[in-house]
Every structure is written in C-alpha cells, then in structure tokens.
Amino acid sequence: MLHSVFAAALPLEYFVSALHGQAAGDNTAFNRYFWEIPFISDAWELYQCPSNINISFGGRESIVLWEQEKGRMSELAQSVRHLNHKAQQWRSGKASWGKKGVVLNLVGKINATYYTGEIYSQSCCVLVPHDPDLIFPLWYYAYSGELEKNLREIDSGIAVSVKTVASVPFDKEFWVEASSQAAGKFPPFQSQHSNTCDQWIFHGHPCGSVVWDEQGSFAANGELRADGSVLQVAVARLLGYRWPAELDAGMELAPEQRRWVLRCQQLDAHVDDDGIVCLPAVRGEKAADQRLEALLQAAYGDAWTALLKNRLLETVGSKSLNLWLRGKFFEQHCKLFHHRPFIWHVWDGLNDGFSALVNYHKLDKAGLERLIYTYLGDWIRTQQAGMASGEDGAQERLIAAEALERELEAILEGEAPYDIFVRWKPLAEQPIGWTPDLNDGVRLNIRPFLSARAVSKKGAGILRWAPNIKWTKDRGKDVDSAPWYTLGLQYGEGEGSRINDHHLSLAEKKAARS
C-alpha cells in the first residue's frame, strides 16, 4: 500500500512515547537465549529483541539476567568507572515496561512486531501509543513499509535514532481507516501465537499448529506441521525439555496456543527420566530412533503414517531416523538454536560406536557420572563380551569407547584444558571439575567438550559437530573492580580486556577456596 504523506500529518511523537531499550555494557555476561537454561527463574526476565522480519510476534528468543535490579548488572552500572551517561542506559526504556505497543528495529531494515511489556534491547525502539486503539494502526503502518519509506527520507543510515523515528510523519486518520479494513487479516497483540520453536511463546508441541483465521478473525488450529523443526522439537521433548510457554501459566497466549500447550502433557509418557538417550540400545533401553518414533506417533495420532515419516525425513535430508540422529541431528540443532545447543550429541567417533544425546540442563556432576559409568560402562562391557566371543568390530568399538571414557573422566575432573572459565567470577567461585552453573550459558560451559581430543571433526572434541562458538575476547572493557581486570596483560592485551579462553588449574581453584 502506497500512501502520500499529507501536509496535515503529524510526527509520531504526538501520538506515542518512543524510547530505546537497555544495555548493560556487557551483553555476553547478562544476555542468553531462553533455551540455555531449563526454566526462567526469578533472576531472569524475558527480553524483547528486534525482529528479523515484519511479523506480529517476533524477537522473542532472549532473556536477561535482571535479578530484580539488585544483582551484578546493578553493581556494574554503579561502579566508579561506569558513573557516566552510558552506564545509566542499563534501565533505559523502563517507562515502557509493562505496557503494550510496537517494537521497531533501530538498525538495518525497520521491521515491526508487537510489544507486550518486556524489558527490551537497546537496538529496539518501542512505540507506546497514548491511545491503545492505535497499536494496530501503528503496527500496520510499519508492516506496510510506509513507515520505513518515510523514515529513510529523513535518515538513510544503517542505524537510526529514536529521535528520528519519533519525527516520522503519521497520518492518523488514514492509518486508522486502512488498518480497520485489514484488521481481520492479522492477529491483535492479545492473540500471541507462534509455531517457531526459537520463540518463548512457542507451544512446545512437535506438530501442533496455530494459524490466524482471517474469516473468523481468531487463532485456530492449522494443518499439523511437517516442517524441518518437527523432529527437533520431538527430540527436545524426548530428552525432557519444556518451553517457557509450558512453564508459565500466566503467559498471555491465544486460546488455541494454550490448548496446544496443554496437549503436550499427553506426550509425557515418552519423556526420558534422566536426560540421557543412547542411540544404540544400551542398559535395557530401546534405541533412540525407536523411542523418537513412538513419541512422534503419539504426537500425530491417527495422522501418523509411513508416508508422513518419509516426508519428515525429506525435510532433514535423511533416509531414516537412525541415520538422521547419528549424522545430521546435532548440526541442524546447533543451527536452529543459534549455535547455543541444549541437546548435546556425545560420541566416540565410530558410526557404529557409542553415541548419546544428552540434555545439557540435566548434565550436572551426577549426570555426567551416570553417562560415563552407567551408560558408557554398559556399552564397554558389551564390547568386552563381544571380543571374548569373537564378534566382528568389537575390539575397535571397545578401543573407541575406552578413549571416550578417558575424555569424559577428564571433563569430570576438570583439570586444564578440560576446565570451565567464567570471566565475571573471581577465582574462588570458578567451577571445580564438572560443576557447571547453567546461568553462565552454553558458550562457556560447552568448552570442555569441544576442547577434548577430537574423535572426528577438528574443533568438535567429543561432540558430533562443532557449533560456531568462539572464546575470543568480548567487546568492551571491564571496570577495574572486575575479577580478571588485568588478565589481558597475559595475552598481549590491555587491562580490562574481556578474555574468555583462559585456563585455570585445579590447584589454583582449590587454593583460592581454602
């Protein structure tokens, strides 16, 4: 829709409050994807980010370590060296929190999505209209492309300011009328729904679908999904993961979205009890592909057929569930979840060897011990018996399994380079052995598994594929009170450099604690 801006049109600032979001000055320390932790505790808040497309509900993949404004972010903002204008941006946009409006990108293409009251990032501009009835007209103005067109006549730069956004002309009467004619085609902000599994409002069902019914103007059941994410969601459920929408009964969702959340409970009988699912049959448990197919059959019900199974396999480029789990699952999982995987594929490097999918959220010290001594131990004993009976390949599998066992035991012990280093924690608080703090994020906690002796792909360690994770220094400078303020000097960098790829011995950590 093209619309010439009439001379009578007024700037947006006459109709809305426009504020950019917050920034702590150390995003890697405080921001995570929601799937990096098992549930959103009181320390975390949902964090609205820019949407990469014009959509009703997007940009809902992140969380922020807020700690009721009384934690590390507050301490950083109030530190001596951060008592400046930028430091106070950690609470920017607070006047908009808890309200409803529209989120616009401030960098790149000016996309729009609904705003539903969360803390939001500095790269967003939130428009909160003085009249709530203008929310949809404002969203539609942006969705149509006319807002960006008018904005680019003022500022053609890649990044724009909130002041520029506020100065864009808005013909209220025209857009109220235009949006009223299109109202039934798009959901209102109260009807949150998404079939995209990297959004916190996702219902969590492997094949459930919610679509917007234009004729009836309501969210409705869509055709059961058969896209490439179905198998990923099914594996996550099998390993015991739950989406935020499932764990927050108060989250505002469209009624049909909430119904799919409730239908997820029907799949609970197929959920693994300890978050470890071996690809081969181990310890009396069925092979992973059999367990996955049983869950899929329960999810689809009467719609499950061999033809549908093949259709799902085509979407992921594989000929069987077993081949997909062994060869392509983890790579696709990493890419789908922004290279912060929460289901890890641990293996010994042999296609017919030991492989296990592990729910990272449940992989504490006891979980790793169970993986080593219960599951892998059972596999080793099976190969030893196979060798004794002259079984082909048993010796090769035994050698590979015992090598994997040594690597896992090294991670369990945690001696460098199998250690976890967290740059925002002092020496006395660094993990000793495999005792990860999930709040520190996948990026830091996955390092020992990727630093282990590579069994196949360089840089992947004992994981099936190497996610795109780097531990190079983070942007910005730490304050002089930071626990590792001078660490950069050891790496040819300056004081305050945010170094991540540093190793500590067990002796150093234990001495600091004692």
Short mmCIF file of C-alpha atoms in Angstrom, two decimals:
data_model
loop_
_atom_site.label_atom_id
_atom_site.label_comp_id
_atom_site.label_asym_id
_atom_site.label_seq_id
_atom_site.Cartn_x
_atom_site.Cartn_y
_atom_site.Cartn_z
CA MET A 1 0.00 0.00 0.00
CA LEU A 2 1.44 3.34 -1.03
CA HIS A 3 0.36 6.45 0.76
CA SER A 4 1.43 10.01 0.20
CA VAL A 5 2.01 11.77 3.50
CA PHE A 6 -0.37 14.68 3.68
CA ALA A 7 0.85 18.02 4.91
CA ALA A 8 -1.56 17.66 7.83
CA ALA A 9 0.20 14.54 9.10
CA LEU A 10 1.89 14.97 12.47
CA PRO A 11 5.13 13.41 13.76
CA LEU A 12 4.78 10.13 15.63
CA GLU A 13 5.89 11.82 18.85
CA TYR A 14 2.45 13.47 19.03
CA PHE A 15 0.81 10.06 19.36
CA VAL A 16 3.32 7.87 21.18
CA SER A 17 6.13 7.74 23.67
CA ALA A 18 9.21 6.45 21.86
CA LEU A 19 12.13 5.03 23.85
CA HIS A 20 15.10 2.82 23.04
CA GLY A 21 15.88 -0.14 25.22
CA GLN A 22 18.51 -1.01 27.79
CA ALA A 23 22.13 -2.09 27.51
CA ALA A 24 24.33 -3.23 30.36
CA GLY A 25 27.62 -2.60 28.63
CA ASP A 26 28.40 -6.34 28.80
CA ASN A 27 25.75 -8.23 26.87
CA THR A 28 27.61 -11.55 26.87
CA ALA A 29 27.58 -11.57 30.66
CA PHE A 30 23.89 -10.82 31.07
CA ASN A 31 22.01 -11.98 27.98
CA ARG A 32 21.12 -15.55 26.99
CA TYR A 33 18.78 -17.38 24.69
CA PHE A 34 15.91 -18.76 26.75
CA TRP A 35 16.75 -22.38 25.90
CA GLU A 36 20.17 -22.08 27.58
CA ILE A 37 18.53 -22.58 30.97
CA PRO A 38 15.85 -25.12 31.94
CA PHE A 39 13.36 -22.55 33.20
CA ILE A 40 13.18 -18.80 33.72
CA SER A 41 13.81 -18.28 37.42
CA ASP A 42 13.25 -15.08 39.39
CA ALA A 43 16.76 -13.97 38.41
CA TRP A 44 15.85 -13.81 34.72
CA GLU A 45 13.39 -11.76 32.71
CA LEU A 46 12.07 -12.16 29.18
CA TYR A 47 13.98 -9.85 26.84
CA GLN A 48 12.42 -8.43 23.68
CA CYS A 49 14.83 -8.10 20.76
CA PRO A 50 14.38 -6.73 17.23
CA SER A 51 12.51 -8.98 14.85
CA ASN A 52 14.31 -10.09 11.69
CA ILE A 53 11.06 -9.80 9.71
CA ASN A 54 7.81 -7.87 9.86
CA ILE A 55 5.61 -10.16 11.93
CA SER A 56 3.00 -9.93 14.64
CA PHE A 57 5.06 -11.83 17.22
CA GLY A 58 8.83 -11.98 16.77
CA GLY A 59 12.10 -11.14 18.50
CA ARG A 60 11.09 -13.34 21.46
CA GLU A 61 14.14 -15.56 21.88
CA SER A 62 16.22 -13.90 24.60
CA ILE A 63 16.31 -13.42 28.36
CA VAL A 64 18.29 -11.09 30.59
CA LEU A 65 19.87 -11.65 33.99
CA TRP A 66 17.99 -8.88 35.80
CA GLU A 67 17.97 -10.06 39.44
CA GLN A 68 15.27 -7.52 40.37
CA GLU A 69 17.75 -4.71 39.62
CA LYS A 70 19.84 -5.80 42.61
CA GLY A 71 22.44 -8.09 41.06
CA ARG A 72 25.64 -7.92 39.07
CA MET A 73 24.22 -5.62 36.41
CA SER A 74 23.28 -3.08 39.04
CA GLU A 75 26.74 -3.35 40.58
CA LEU A 76 28.38 -2.84 37.19
CA ALA A 77 26.26 0.20 36.42
CA GLN A 78 27.05 1.78 39.78
CA SER A 79 30.78 1.06 39.76
CA VAL A 80 33.07 4.07 39.91
CA ARG A 81 34.29 3.82 36.35
CA HIS A 82 30.76 3.50 34.98
CA LEU A 83 29.25 6.58 36.59
CA ASN A 84 28.63 8.19 33.24
CA HIS A 85 25.79 8.65 30.80
CA LYS A 86 26.21 5.27 29.10
CA ALA A 87 26.15 3.39 32.37
CA GLN A 88 22.70 4.68 33.13
CA GLN A 89 21.39 3.05 29.95
CA TRP A 90 21.02 -0.23 31.81
CA ARG A 91 17.47 0.83 32.71
CA SER A 92 16.62 2.70 29.52
CA GLY A 93 13.09 2.14 28.32
CA LYS A 94 11.79 1.36 31.80
CA ALA A 95 8.88 3.75 31.35
CA SER A 96 7.57 1.42 28.63
CA TRP A 97 7.89 -1.84 30.57
CA GLY A 98 4.58 -3.47 31.36
CA LYS A 99 2.78 -1.55 28.62
CA LYS A 100 1.64 -2.51 25.11
CA GLY A 101 2.87 -1.12 21.83
CA VAL A 102 5.02 -1.76 18.78
CA VAL A 103 8.71 -2.68 18.54
CA LEU A 104 10.79 -1.27 15.69
CA ASN A 105 14.35 -2.10 14.72
CA LEU A 106 16.85 0.74 15.02
CA VAL A 107 19.48 -0.99 12.88
CA GLY A 108 19.06 -2.23 9.32
CA LYS A 109 15.61 -2.83 7.93
CA ILE A 110 12.88 -1.26 10.06
CA ASN A 111 10.81 -4.32 10.94
CA ALA A 112 7.87 -4.24 13.31
CA THR A 113 6.43 -6.63 15.86
CA TYR A 114 4.06 -6.23 18.79
CA TYR A 115 5.45 -5.19 22.16
CA THR A 116 3.87 -6.84 25.20
CA GLY A 117 5.66 -5.20 28.10
CA GLU A 118 9.04 -6.94 28.49
CA ILE A 119 12.46 -5.41 29.10
CA TYR A 120 13.84 -4.74 25.64
CA SER A 121 17.20 -4.24 23.98
CA GLN A 122 18.98 -1.04 23.03
CA SER A 123 18.64 -1.88 19.34
CA CYS A 124 14.85 -1.59 19.66
CA CYS A 125 12.58 1.43 19.68
CA VAL A 126 9.27 0.81 21.42
CA LEU A 127 6.28 2.94 20.50
CA VAL A 128 3.67 3.05 23.25
CA PRO A 129 0.64 4.98 21.96
CA HIS A 130 -1.22 7.36 24.25
CA ASP A 131 -4.38 5.77 22.86
CA PRO A 132 -4.19 1.93 22.99
CA ASP A 133 -6.52 1.75 19.99
CA LEU A 134 -3.60 2.98 17.86
CA ILE A 135 -1.46 -0.13 18.47
CA PHE A 136 -2.70 -1.97 15.41
CA PRO A 137 -2.70 1.10 13.11
CA LEU A 138 0.92 1.78 14.14
CA TRP A 139 1.92 -1.83 13.55
CA TYR A 140 0.17 -1.84 10.19
CA TYR A 141 1.86 1.44 9.23
CA ALA A 142 5.23 -0.22 9.81
CA TYR A 143 4.18 -3.55 8.29
CA SER A 144 3.13 -1.82 5.08
CA GLY A 145 6.63 -0.42 4.58
CA GLU A 146 5.41 3.16 4.57
CA LEU A 147 6.96 3.97 7.95
CA GLU A 148 10.40 2.91 6.76
CA LYS A 149 9.93 4.73 3.44
CA ASN A 150 9.12 7.96 5.26
CA LEU A 151 11.92 7.41 7.76
CA ARG A 152 14.52 6.91 5.01
CA GLU A 153 13.59 10.26 3.55
CA ILE A 154 14.82 11.73 6.83
CA ASP A 155 17.76 9.40 7.56
CA SER A 156 19.19 6.84 5.12
CA GLY A 157 21.80 5.47 7.52
CA ILE A 158 22.04 1.85 8.64
CA ALA A 159 21.35 2.84 12.25
CA VAL A 160 18.75 5.44 13.18
CA SER A 161 17.96 7.19 16.45
CA VAL A 162 14.76 7.15 18.44
CA LYS A 163 14.54 10.89 17.82
CA THR A 164 14.45 10.22 14.08
CA VAL A 165 11.73 7.58 14.48
CA ALA A 166 9.68 9.97 16.57
CA SER A 167 9.88 12.60 13.83
CA VAL A 168 8.40 10.35 11.12
CA PRO A 169 5.01 11.70 9.97
CA PHE A 170 1.92 9.69 10.87
CA ASP A 171 -1.43 10.36 9.21
CA LYS A 172 -3.63 9.07 12.00
CA GLU A 173 -6.96 9.18 10.15
CA PHE A 174 -5.57 7.40 7.10
CA TRP A 175 -3.89 4.57 9.02
CA VAL A 176 -6.82 4.04 11.36
CA GLU A 177 -9.03 3.60 8.31
CA ALA A 178 -6.51 1.48 6.38
CA SER A 179 -5.87 -0.80 9.34
CA SER A 180 -9.59 -1.21 10.05
CA GLN A 181 -10.04 -2.59 6.53
CA ALA A 182 -7.18 -5.04 7.11
CA ALA A 183 -7.98 -5.85 10.74
CA GLY A 184 -9.29 -9.37 10.19
CA LYS A 185 -6.20 -10.40 8.23
CA PHE A 186 -3.79 -10.02 11.14
CA PRO A 187 -3.90 -11.01 14.82
CA PRO A 188 -4.18 -8.35 17.52
CA PHE A 189 -1.47 -8.12 20.17
CA GLN A 190 -3.64 -10.09 22.64
CA SER A 191 -3.55 -13.21 20.42
CA GLN A 192 0.06 -14.26 20.85
CA HIS A 193 0.92 -17.44 18.99
CA SER A 194 3.87 -18.90 17.12
CA ASN A 195 4.86 -22.20 15.54
CA THR A 196 8.52 -21.20 15.63
CA CYS A 197 10.45 -23.11 18.27
CA ASP A 198 13.02 -20.41 18.99
CA GLN A 199 10.32 -18.09 20.37
CA TRP A 200 9.35 -18.22 24.04
CA ILE A 201 5.64 -18.21 23.12
CA PHE A 202 6.05 -21.48 21.16
CA HIS A 203 3.54 -24.05 22.40
CA GLY A 204 6.09 -26.86 22.59
CA HIS A 205 4.14 -29.46 20.61
CA PRO A 206 6.15 -31.26 17.89
CA CYS A 207 3.48 -30.99 15.19
CA GLY A 208 0.89 -28.62 16.67
CA SER A 209 -0.02 -25.62 14.56
CA VAL A 210 -1.84 -22.36 15.29
CA VAL A 211 -2.74 -20.04 12.43
CA TRP A 212 -4.73 -16.86 12.10
CA ASP A 213 -8.19 -17.38 10.63
CA GLU A 214 -8.85 -14.27 8.54
CA GLN A 215 -12.51 -15.03 8.01
CA GLY A 216 -13.30 -15.60 11.65
CA SER A 217 -10.63 -13.21 12.99
CA PHE A 218 -9.33 -15.63 15.60
CA ALA A 219 -6.42 -18.02 16.17
CA ALA A 220 -7.28 -21.53 15.05
CA ASN A 221 -5.77 -24.96 14.62
CA GLY A 222 -3.77 -25.22 11.42
CA GLU A 223 -2.74 -28.30 9.48
CA LEU A 224 -0.38 -30.46 11.52
CA ARG A 225 3.15 -29.31 10.85
CA ALA A 226 5.62 -31.43 8.91
CA ASP A 227 8.49 -28.97 8.55
CA GLY A 228 12.14 -29.41 9.48
CA SER A 229 11.62 -28.31 13.09
CA VAL A 230 9.20 -31.15 13.96
CA LEU A 231 11.93 -33.71 14.58
CA GLN A 232 14.00 -31.19 16.54
CA VAL A 233 11.10 -30.40 18.87
CA ALA A 234 10.34 -34.09 19.25
CA VAL A 235 13.94 -34.85 20.27
CA ALA A 236 13.92 -31.98 22.76
CA ARG A 237 10.70 -33.32 24.31
CA LEU A 238 12.10 -36.84 24.41
CA LEU A 239 15.09 -35.50 26.37
CA GLY A 240 12.81 -33.65 28.80
CA TYR A 241 12.93 -30.02 27.62
CA ARG A 242 9.93 -27.71 28.15
CA TRP A 243 9.29 -24.34 26.51
CA PRO A 244 8.64 -21.18 28.58
CA ALA A 245 5.01 -21.10 27.46
CA GLU A 246 4.55 -24.53 29.05
CA LEU A 247 6.08 -23.47 32.35
CA ASP A 248 4.36 -20.09 32.69
CA ALA A 249 0.62 -20.48 33.08
CA GLY A 250 0.26 -16.71 33.20
CA MET A 251 1.88 -16.04 29.82
CA GLU A 252 -0.59 -14.22 27.58
CA LEU A 253 -1.36 -16.57 24.68
CA ALA A 254 -4.12 -17.04 22.17
CA PRO A 255 -6.60 -19.65 23.49
CA GLU A 256 -5.69 -22.19 20.80
CA GLN A 257 -1.99 -21.71 21.53
CA ARG A 258 -2.68 -22.50 25.18
CA ARG A 259 -4.62 -25.62 24.17
CA TRP A 260 -1.58 -26.95 22.31
CA VAL A 261 0.50 -26.27 25.41
CA LEU A 262 -1.88 -28.48 27.38
CA ARG A 263 -1.81 -31.20 24.70
CA CYS A 264 1.93 -31.54 25.28
CA GLN A 265 1.15 -33.30 28.54
CA GLN A 266 -0.15 -36.26 26.54
CA LEU A 267 3.45 -36.95 25.45
CA ASP A 268 4.90 -37.12 28.96
CA ALA A 269 4.91 -40.93 28.98
CA HIS A 270 7.59 -40.86 26.28
CA VAL A 271 9.94 -38.49 28.10
CA ASP A 272 13.28 -39.90 29.25
CA ASP A 273 13.75 -39.80 33.01
CA ASP A 274 17.39 -38.67 33.25
CA GLY A 275 18.02 -36.67 30.06
CA ILE A 276 20.37 -39.27 28.53
CA VAL A 277 19.20 -41.17 25.45
CA CYS A 278 21.69 -43.52 23.80
CA LEU A 279 21.45 -44.01 20.05
CA PRO A 280 22.17 -47.75 20.27
CA ALA A 281 20.20 -49.93 22.65
CA VAL A 282 22.04 -49.65 25.98
CA ARG A 283 21.20 -50.61 29.55
CA GLY A 284 17.93 -52.25 28.59
CA GLU A 285 16.58 -49.08 26.95
CA LYS A 286 15.35 -49.08 23.37
CA ALA A 287 17.44 -47.40 20.67
CA ALA A 288 16.88 -43.65 20.28
CA ASP A 289 15.23 -43.88 16.86
CA GLN A 290 12.59 -46.29 18.20
CA ARG A 291 11.84 -44.04 21.15
CA LEU A 292 11.64 -40.98 18.90
CA GLU A 293 9.24 -42.70 16.51
CA ALA A 294 6.99 -43.72 19.39
CA LEU A 295 6.80 -40.10 20.54
CA LEU A 296 6.05 -38.90 17.00
CA GLN A 297 3.28 -41.47 16.64
CA ALA A 298 1.73 -40.23 19.88
CA ALA A 299 2.03 -36.62 18.74
CA TYR A 300 0.39 -37.16 15.35
CA GLY A 301 -2.11 -39.77 16.47
CA ASP A 302 -4.15 -41.20 13.61
CA ALA A 303 -2.32 -38.94 11.13
CA TRP A 304 0.94 -40.87 11.63
CA THR A 305 1.82 -42.96 8.56
CA ALA A 306 4.93 -44.27 6.84
CA LEU A 307 4.36 -41.65 4.16
CA LEU A 308 4.38 -38.86 6.75
CA LYS A 309 7.51 -40.29 8.35
CA ASN A 310 9.27 -40.19 4.98
CA ARG A 311 8.06 -36.65 4.42
CA LEU A 312 9.62 -35.58 7.73
CA LEU A 313 12.87 -37.31 6.83
CA GLU A 314 12.95 -35.49 3.48
CA THR A 315 12.80 -32.15 5.29
CA VAL A 316 16.00 -33.01 7.18
CA GLY A 317 17.77 -34.70 4.28
CA SER A 318 17.93 -38.23 5.65
CA LYS A 319 16.63 -41.72 4.83
CA SER A 320 15.94 -42.97 8.36
CA LEU A 321 15.56 -41.64 11.88
CA ASN A 322 18.62 -43.60 12.95
CA LEU A 323 20.81 -42.09 10.21
CA TRP A 324 19.48 -38.62 10.96
CA LEU A 325 20.14 -38.89 14.69
CA ARG A 326 23.64 -40.22 14.10
CA GLY A 327 24.73 -37.92 11.31
CA LYS A 328 22.71 -34.71 10.95
CA PHE A 329 20.70 -34.03 14.08
CA PHE A 330 23.30 -32.14 16.09
CA GLU A 331 24.47 -29.91 13.26
CA GLN A 332 20.89 -28.95 12.46
CA HIS A 333 20.14 -28.48 16.17
CA CYS A 334 23.07 -26.06 16.53
CA LYS A 335 22.00 -24.02 13.53
CA LEU A 336 18.33 -23.91 14.55
CA PHE A 337 19.16 -22.75 18.07
CA HIS A 338 21.67 -20.08 17.13
CA HIS A 339 24.76 -22.16 17.96
CA ARG A 340 23.81 -22.44 21.61
CA PRO A 341 22.74 -26.11 21.66
CA PHE A 342 20.97 -27.55 24.68
CA ILE A 343 20.85 -31.16 23.43
CA TRP A 344 24.43 -32.40 23.03
CA HIS A 345 25.45 -35.37 20.90
CA VAL A 346 28.38 -37.11 22.61
CA TRP A 347 30.07 -39.90 20.65
CA ASP A 348 33.25 -41.95 20.29
CA GLY A 349 33.88 -41.23 16.60
CA LEU A 350 32.57 -44.50 15.17
CA ASN A 351 29.35 -44.68 13.19
CA ASP A 352 28.54 -47.98 14.87
CA GLY A 353 30.04 -46.97 18.19
CA PHE A 354 28.71 -45.32 21.32
CA SER A 355 26.54 -42.22 20.83
CA ALA A 356 24.27 -40.47 23.28
CA LEU A 357 22.01 -37.44 23.20
CA VAL A 358 22.24 -35.54 26.46
CA ASN A 359 20.00 -32.81 27.87
CA TYR A 360 22.63 -30.26 28.93
CA HIS A 361 20.27 -28.89 31.60
CA LYS A 362 20.36 -32.24 33.42
CA LEU A 363 24.06 -32.90 32.90
CA ASP A 364 25.32 -31.98 36.35
CA LYS A 365 28.15 -33.89 38.02
CA ALA A 366 25.89 -36.82 38.88
CA GLY A 367 24.53 -36.82 35.33
CA LEU A 368 27.99 -36.96 33.81
CA GLU A 369 28.95 -39.79 36.16
CA ARG A 370 25.83 -41.65 35.07
CA LEU A 371 26.73 -41.12 31.41
CA ILE A 372 30.25 -42.47 32.00
CA TYR A 373 29.75 -45.34 34.40
CA THR A 374 26.20 -46.47 33.72
CA TYR A 375 25.56 -45.94 30.01
CA LEU A 376 29.05 -45.93 28.53
CA GLY A 377 30.10 -48.53 31.11
CA ASP A 378 27.34 -50.86 29.93
CA TRP A 379 28.45 -50.35 26.32
CA ILE A 380 32.07 -51.14 27.23
CA ARG A 381 31.05 -54.33 28.99
CA THR A 382 29.04 -55.35 25.93
CA GLN A 383 32.07 -54.84 23.67
CA GLN A 384 34.31 -56.77 26.06
CA ALA A 385 31.87 -59.66 25.87
CA GLY A 386 31.80 -59.30 22.09
CA MET A 387 35.58 -59.55 21.95
CA ALA A 388 35.51 -62.69 24.07
CA SER A 389 33.04 -64.27 21.66
CA GLY A 390 34.94 -63.14 18.56
CA GLU A 391 32.37 -60.59 17.39
CA ASP A 392 33.50 -58.55 14.36
CA GLY A 393 34.35 -54.92 15.17
CA ALA A 394 34.07 -55.38 18.94
CA GLN A 395 37.72 -54.61 19.55
CA GLU A 396 37.59 -51.38 17.53
CA ARG A 397 34.43 -50.30 19.33
CA LEU A 398 35.98 -51.12 22.69
CA ILE A 399 39.08 -49.05 21.99
CA ALA A 400 36.99 -46.07 20.88
CA ALA A 401 34.66 -46.36 23.88
CA GLU A 402 37.53 -46.55 26.36
CA ALA A 403 39.12 -43.48 24.75
CA LEU A 404 35.81 -41.62 25.12
CA GLU A 405 35.63 -42.76 28.73
CA ARG A 406 39.02 -41.18 29.44
CA GLU A 407 37.95 -37.89 27.87
CA LEU A 408 34.72 -37.80 29.86
CA GLU A 409 36.58 -38.59 33.07
CA ALA A 410 38.97 -35.73 32.31
CA ILE A 411 35.99 -33.38 31.95
CA LEU A 412 34.56 -34.71 35.19
CA GLU A 413 37.84 -33.94 36.97
CA GLY A 414 38.18 -30.55 35.27
CA GLU A 415 41.93 -30.13 35.10
CA ALA A 416 43.04 -27.66 32.42
CA PRO A 417 42.35 -27.71 29.48
CA TYR A 418 39.14 -29.55 30.46
CA ASP A 419 38.09 -26.72 32.77
CA ILE A 420 35.33 -24.11 32.69
CA PHE A 421 36.40 -20.47 32.96
CA VAL A 422 33.89 -17.70 33.68
CA ARG A 423 35.41 -14.26 33.30
CA TRP A 424 32.89 -12.50 35.54
CA LYS A 425 33.52 -14.80 38.51
CA PRO A 426 36.50 -14.49 40.89
CA LEU A 427 38.93 -17.38 41.25
CA ALA A 428 37.25 -18.74 44.39
CA GLU A 429 33.93 -19.04 42.53
CA GLN A 430 35.24 -20.80 39.42
CA PRO A 431 33.80 -24.31 38.86
CA ILE A 432 35.93 -27.14 40.21
CA GLY A 433 35.52 -30.15 37.97
CA TRP A 434 32.30 -30.58 36.04
CA THR A 435 30.02 -28.42 38.18
CA PRO A 436 28.59 -26.01 35.59
CA ASP A 437 26.38 -23.08 36.52
CA LEU A 438 23.71 -23.04 33.81
CA ASN A 439 23.27 -19.30 34.32
CA ASP A 440 26.71 -18.83 32.76
CA GLY A 441 25.39 -20.05 29.41
CA VAL A 442 26.17 -22.72 26.86
CA ARG A 443 29.04 -20.78 25.34
CA LEU A 444 31.28 -21.15 28.39
CA ASN A 445 30.05 -24.48 29.74
CA ILE A 446 30.42 -26.40 26.48
CA ARG A 447 34.14 -25.61 26.19
CA PRO A 448 35.49 -28.77 27.91
CA PHE A 449 33.55 -30.99 25.48
CA LEU A 450 34.89 -29.09 22.49
CA SER A 451 38.41 -28.88 23.95
CA ALA A 452 38.59 -32.66 24.39
CA ARG A 453 40.61 -34.79 21.99
CA ALA A 454 38.73 -34.63 18.70
CA VAL A 455 37.29 -38.01 17.77
CA SER A 456 36.35 -36.91 14.25
CA LYS A 457 35.77 -33.29 13.29
CA LYS A 458 38.52 -30.83 14.23
CA GLY A 459 37.34 -28.45 16.93
CA ALA A 460 34.33 -30.59 17.83
CA GLY A 461 36.05 -32.59 20.55
CA ILE A 462 33.78 -35.45 21.60
CA LEU A 463 30.66 -33.82 20.12
CA ARG A 464 29.25 -34.86 16.76
CA TRP A 465 29.65 -31.40 15.22
CA ALA A 466 31.32 -28.12 16.14
CA PRO A 467 28.88 -25.26 16.83
CA ASN A 468 30.10 -21.83 15.83
CA ILE A 469 31.31 -20.79 19.27
CA LYS A 470 34.35 -18.62 19.87
CA TRP A 471 36.01 -17.70 23.14
CA THR A 472 37.91 -14.73 21.81
CA LYS A 473 37.76 -11.60 23.94
CA ASP A 474 34.38 -9.92 24.22
CA ARG A 475 33.68 -6.37 23.18
CA GLY A 476 34.12 -3.53 25.65
CA LYS A 477 36.34 -3.03 28.69
CA ASP A 478 35.82 -4.27 32.21
CA VAL A 479 35.86 -1.97 35.20
CA ASP A 480 38.93 -2.10 37.45
CA SER A 481 36.95 -3.93 40.12
CA ALA A 482 36.29 -6.85 37.73
CA PRO A 483 37.87 -10.10 38.99
CA TRP A 484 40.06 -10.53 35.89
CA TYR A 485 40.77 -6.89 35.10
CA THR A 486 44.50 -7.48 34.46
CA LEU A 487 44.16 -10.84 32.68
CA GLY A 488 44.55 -9.24 29.27
CA LEU A 489 48.17 -8.44 30.03
CA GLN A 490 48.96 -12.17 29.85
CA TYR A 491 47.62 -12.29 26.30
CA GLY A 492 49.18 -9.15 24.86
CA GLU A 493 46.02 -7.14 25.51
CA GLY A 494 45.36 -4.16 27.74
CA GLU A 495 43.87 -4.02 31.20
CA GLY A 496 40.15 -4.56 31.25
CA SER A 497 40.18 -6.82 28.17
CA ARG A 498 37.37 -9.34 28.43
CA ILE A 499 39.31 -12.57 27.96
CA ASN A 500 37.36 -15.83 27.78
CA ASP A 501 39.74 -18.54 26.55
CA HIS A 502 41.76 -18.79 29.74
CA HIS A 503 42.53 -21.97 31.68
CA LEU A 504 42.94 -22.49 35.41
CA SER A 505 44.42 -25.47 37.20
CA LEU A 506 42.54 -27.33 39.90
CA ALA A 507 45.30 -26.40 42.34
CA GLU A 508 44.71 -22.68 41.71
CA LYS A 509 40.97 -23.01 42.26
CA LYS A 510 41.24 -25.17 45.36
CA ALA A 511 43.83 -22.86 46.89
CA ALA A 512 41.56 -19.86 46.32
CA ARG A 513 38.63 -21.60 48.02
CA SER A 514 40.65 -22.72 51.01
#
